[in-house]
Amino acid sequence: MMNHIDAINVFLSRLESNFCVTLPDARTIVEAFHREMSAGLAGKESSLQMIPSFVGRPCGAEKGRYLALDLGGTNIRVLAVELDGNRNAAIRAVSRFVIEQDKMCATGEELFDYIADCIHLFFKEHGVDVQRTFHLSFTFSFPVAQSSLTSGRLIAWTKKFTACNVEGQDVVALLTAALARRRMEFIRVAALANDTVGTLVAGSYFDPSCDMGVILGTGTNACYPERSDRILKCPEPGAPSEMIINMEWGGFSQLKTNIYDRLLDEASPNPGRQRLEKMVSGMYLGELARLIIVDMMTKGLLFCGVSPDVFSGQYLLHTEQLSGAAAGFDFFADFGLTDVSETDSRTIREISRIISARSARIAAAAIAAVVTWMDAKVERFHTIAIDGALFEKYPGYPDCMIEILHDLLGEGARRIRLAPVRDGSGIGSAIIGAVALHNHLERDVNN
Ligand code: BGC
């Protein structure tokens, strides 16, 4: 008869093999990414949408003061950013607002009115004079089919957003209408960008070797500069030589899933979609852990004598708590659990490690896929601008990424630098605004 500790160890080693991404698995991910990237760029069926962003990398000489609006996974930020024209950017003013759940699920009109109110508050808080026209860059962290730098339809909500009457609509038009309802016609939307694009643009403004932007936060996604002649679905005569592609890699579907992934997906607001995101990003890692904890409690392997009902609420366990457990903090009190045994604490730390290691290995394999797509033998230096709490705060996460990059790419991995870029999406958005205005002025002069 197996004793209690043995039974826990057997469960954990099965869990580890169900969540493990071996080196051959990582190689399979790289190959599948290349196939899906190629199909997505050609406009064929693909789980990678490969969306043209209508902007390239900045030259570093962009200059001036710009306004940026950053709608992310959990908050809205309004920023005034100053660019010195010499690869330096400084945030001169910023206001941050939490987006409550009721706003994420409201009507589109209510959500965009709230966004306009946040902009209004920013102007009030920082005493900005509204006598002139302001050009605003809008970072919208969702999949948008862009038709130009200033227009694009929301394809589908992701993360916790479900606001109605927004999918299929032009989000710039929705923001412009909300600004008009609030009598703020003096604000013009100069550019629309995904947060990954903002991150890459900010990263490459500071460092010209930067050629990839990655978000590892509430959601996950990446972008990179693509040669225009490879973007087969959008042939643009006379287009600049490269354009940044928003990959929407959260949608990548060719991954091995386990029972917890399937349970999470079935109960999610978007079953069957965002498969990679559901295995990698911060919105979901806590939920995966919760499902495992409930399973272990039901089998009598964790918190003996406590009802699994303590963990019955969906998304009740947050990734920050899981990351705290990995860092040795006691998260049990949050769930009313006192006198937790050393074995229970160790089990939770193991669950945290197993889930985050898979997330980091998938993210790194995906980065390896994009780098080798751009530079098959990794002969050049690549700086990858990364924003998001998973990368910045989860104990051991970057090391786990670096390890698999080395296994996959050998010496080539030494030419890849994973660089955290704080506030990348907001600063990058302002730089995109500068590029947009410059292009606009140039067009006016040439016409
Ligand atoms: C969205 C992406 C976004 C990513 C990171 C995903 O859910 O689909 O557009 O870049 O989250 O915020």
mmCIF file of C-alpha atoms in Angstrom, residues 252-381:
data_model
loop_
_atom_site.group_PDB
_atom_site.id
_atom_site.type_symbol
_atom_site.label_atom_id
_atom_site.label_comp_id
_atom_site.label_asym_id
_atom_site.label_seq_id
_atom_site.Cartn_x
_atom_site.Cartn_y
_atom_site.Cartn_z
ATOM 1 C CA PHE A 252 -1.245 29.277 -31.954
ATOM 2 C CA SER A 253 -3.008 25.937 -31.687
ATOM 3 C CA GLN A 254 -0.471 23.190 -32.400
ATOM 4 C CA LEU A 255 0.480 22.288 -28.846
ATOM 5 C CA LYS A 256 0.077 19.145 -26.762
ATOM 6 C CA THR A 257 -2.658 19.732 -24.195
ATOM 7 C CA ASN A 258 -3.520 17.850 -21.007
ATOM 8 C CA ILE A 259 -6.721 17.347 -19.023
ATOM 9 C CA TYR A 260 -6.322 20.649 -17.103
ATOM 10 C CA ASP A 261 -5.809 22.619 -20.330
ATOM 11 C CA ARG A 262 -8.964 21.089 -21.728
ATOM 12 C CA LEU A 263 -11.013 21.802 -18.579
ATOM 13 C CA LEU A 264 -9.772 25.410 -18.548
ATOM 14 C CA ASP A 265 -10.521 25.889 -22.236
ATOM 15 C CA GLU A 266 -14.028 24.399 -22.084
ATOM 16 C CA ALA A 267 -15.017 26.677 -19.185
ATOM 17 C CA SER A 268 -13.452 29.796 -20.729
ATOM 18 C CA PRO A 269 -15.405 32.572 -22.489
ATOM 19 C CA ASN A 270 -13.644 31.628 -25.778
ATOM 20 C CA PRO A 271 -13.399 27.810 -26.007
ATOM 21 C CA GLY A 272 -11.109 26.497 -28.732
ATOM 22 C CA ARG A 273 -9.358 29.850 -29.127
ATOM 23 C CA GLN A 274 -6.150 31.387 -27.743
ATOM 24 C CA ARG A 275 -4.701 27.925 -27.023
ATOM 25 C CA LEU A 276 -1.102 29.068 -26.575
ATOM 26 C CA GLU A 277 -2.205 32.039 -24.470
ATOM 27 C CA LYS A 278 -4.121 29.687 -22.170
ATOM 28 C CA MET A 279 -0.932 27.662 -21.525
ATOM 29 C CA VAL A 280 1.445 30.601 -21.225
ATOM 30 C CA SER A 281 -0.047 33.877 -20.026
ATOM 31 C CA GLY A 282 -0.629 35.343 -16.581
ATOM 32 C CA MET A 283 -4.384 35.366 -16.891
ATOM 33 C CA TYR A 284 -4.458 31.565 -16.952
ATOM 34 C CA LEU A 285 -1.548 30.103 -14.937
ATOM 35 C CA GLY A 286 -3.326 30.668 -11.609
ATOM 36 C CA GLU A 287 -6.445 28.999 -12.985
ATOM 37 C CA LEU A 288 -4.458 25.958 -14.171
ATOM 38 C CA ALA A 289 -2.969 25.673 -10.679
ATOM 39 C CA ARG A 290 -6.417 25.958 -9.126
ATOM 40 C CA LEU A 291 -7.713 23.078 -11.253
ATOM 41 C CA ILE A 292 -4.758 20.918 -10.180
ATOM 42 C CA ILE A 293 -5.218 21.860 -6.513
ATOM 43 C CA VAL A 294 -8.926 20.916 -6.613
ATOM 44 C CA ASP A 295 -8.019 17.597 -8.254
ATOM 45 C CA MET A 296 -5.421 16.836 -5.571
ATOM 46 C CA MET A 297 -7.776 17.854 -2.752
ATOM 47 C CA THR A 298 -10.529 15.641 -4.157
ATOM 48 C CA LYS A 299 -8.051 12.747 -4.193
ATOM 49 C CA GLY A 300 -7.049 13.474 -0.576
ATOM 50 C CA LEU A 301 -3.512 14.494 -1.569
ATOM 51 C CA LEU A 302 -3.541 18.128 -0.448
ATOM 52 C CA PHE A 303 -4.854 20.104 2.571
ATOM 53 C CA CYS A 304 -6.351 16.978 4.163
ATOM 54 C CA GLY A 305 -9.615 17.659 5.951
ATOM 55 C CA VAL A 306 -10.277 20.917 4.035
ATOM 56 C CA SER A 307 -13.162 20.952 1.554
ATOM 57 C CA PRO A 308 -12.104 21.564 -2.094
ATOM 58 C CA ASP A 309 -14.929 24.176 -2.113
ATOM 59 C CA VAL A 310 -12.347 26.651 -0.750
ATOM 60 C CA PHE A 311 -10.931 26.645 -4.279
ATOM 61 C CA SER A 312 -14.169 26.243 -6.190
ATOM 62 C CA GLY A 313 -14.432 29.765 -7.703
ATOM 63 C CA GLN A 314 -13.136 30.089 -11.281
ATOM 64 C CA TYR A 315 -10.050 32.347 -11.575
ATOM 65 C CA LEU A 316 -9.952 32.732 -7.798
ATOM 66 C CA LEU A 317 -6.269 31.876 -7.646
ATOM 67 C CA HIS A 318 -4.217 34.581 -9.310
ATOM 68 C CA THR A 319 -0.915 34.069 -11.053
ATOM 69 C CA GLU A 320 0.690 36.651 -8.710
ATOM 70 C CA GLN A 321 -0.227 34.388 -5.779
ATOM 71 C CA LEU A 322 1.289 31.394 -7.544
ATOM 72 C CA SER A 323 4.409 33.365 -8.294
ATOM 73 C CA GLY A 324 4.463 34.477 -4.626
ATOM 74 C CA ALA A 325 4.346 30.813 -3.573
ATOM 75 C CA ALA A 326 7.364 30.108 -5.797
ATOM 76 C CA ALA A 327 9.172 32.986 -4.095
ATOM 77 C CA GLY A 328 8.461 31.424 -0.688
ATOM 78 C CA PHE A 329 5.577 33.691 0.413
ATOM 79 C CA ASP A 330 2.695 32.187 2.321
ATOM 80 C CA PHE A 331 -0.364 32.496 0.103
ATOM 81 C CA PHE A 332 -2.504 30.152 2.177
ATOM 82 C CA ALA A 333 -3.950 32.800 4.487
ATOM 83 C CA ASP A 334 -5.649 34.379 1.413
ATOM 84 C CA PHE A 335 -7.792 31.232 1.280
ATOM 85 C CA GLY A 336 -8.374 30.956 5.031
ATOM 86 C CA LEU A 337 -5.901 28.067 5.355
ATOM 87 C CA THR A 338 -3.842 28.089 8.529
ATOM 88 C CA ASP A 339 -1.515 25.381 9.868
ATOM 89 C CA VAL A 340 -0.542 24.239 6.406
ATOM 90 C CA SER A 341 1.892 21.302 6.499
ATOM 91 C CA GLU A 342 5.388 21.490 5.048
ATOM 92 C CA THR A 343 4.337 18.827 2.515
ATOM 93 C CA ASP A 344 1.405 20.991 1.363
ATOM 94 C CA SER A 345 3.691 24.020 0.948
ATOM 95 C CA ARG A 346 6.193 21.966 -1.021
ATOM 96 C CA THR A 347 3.413 20.598 -3.241
ATOM 97 C CA ILE A 348 2.169 24.101 -4.058
ATOM 98 C CA ARG A 349 5.724 25.229 -4.877
ATOM 99 C CA GLU A 350 6.097 22.231 -7.188
ATOM 100 C CA ILE A 351 2.815 22.983 -8.967
ATOM 101 C CA SER A 352 3.943 26.583 -9.387
ATOM 102 C CA ARG A 353 7.300 25.489 -10.819
ATOM 103 C CA ILE A 354 5.805 22.918 -13.206
ATOM 104 C CA ILE A 355 3.220 25.329 -14.648
ATOM 105 C CA SER A 356 5.586 28.270 -15.026
ATOM 106 C CA ALA A 357 8.359 26.123 -16.548
ATOM 107 C CA ARG A 358 6.017 24.964 -19.310
ATOM 108 C CA SER A 359 4.925 28.551 -19.945
ATOM 109 C CA ALA A 360 8.552 29.769 -20.176
ATOM 110 C CA ARG A 361 9.628 26.886 -22.427
ATOM 111 C CA ILE A 362 6.752 27.399 -24.870
ATOM 112 C CA ALA A 363 7.402 31.164 -24.951
ATOM 113 C CA ALA A 364 11.125 30.594 -25.577
ATOM 114 C CA ALA A 365 10.476 27.997 -28.301
ATOM 115 C CA ALA A 366 8.183 30.523 -29.988
ATOM 116 C CA ILE A 367 10.904 33.193 -29.757
ATOM 117 C CA ALA A 368 13.408 30.737 -31.267
ATOM 118 C CA ALA A 369 10.936 30.150 -34.109
ATOM 119 C CA VAL A 370 10.670 33.854 -34.906
ATOM 120 C CA VAL A 371 14.418 34.493 -34.645
ATOM 121 C CA THR A 372 15.244 31.569 -36.966
ATOM 122 C CA TRP A 373 12.535 32.736 -39.371
ATOM 123 C CA MET A 374 14.362 36.082 -39.636
ATOM 124 C CA ASP A 375 17.891 34.667 -39.522
ATOM 125 C CA ALA A 376 17.997 30.878 -40.063
ATOM 126 C CA LYS A 377 21.460 30.306 -38.569
ATOM 127 C CA VAL A 378 21.213 33.079 -35.973
ATOM 128 C CA GLU A 379 24.279 34.829 -37.345
ATOM 129 C CA ARG A 380 23.230 38.325 -36.274
ATOM 130 C CA PHE A 381 22.529 39.790 -32.820
#
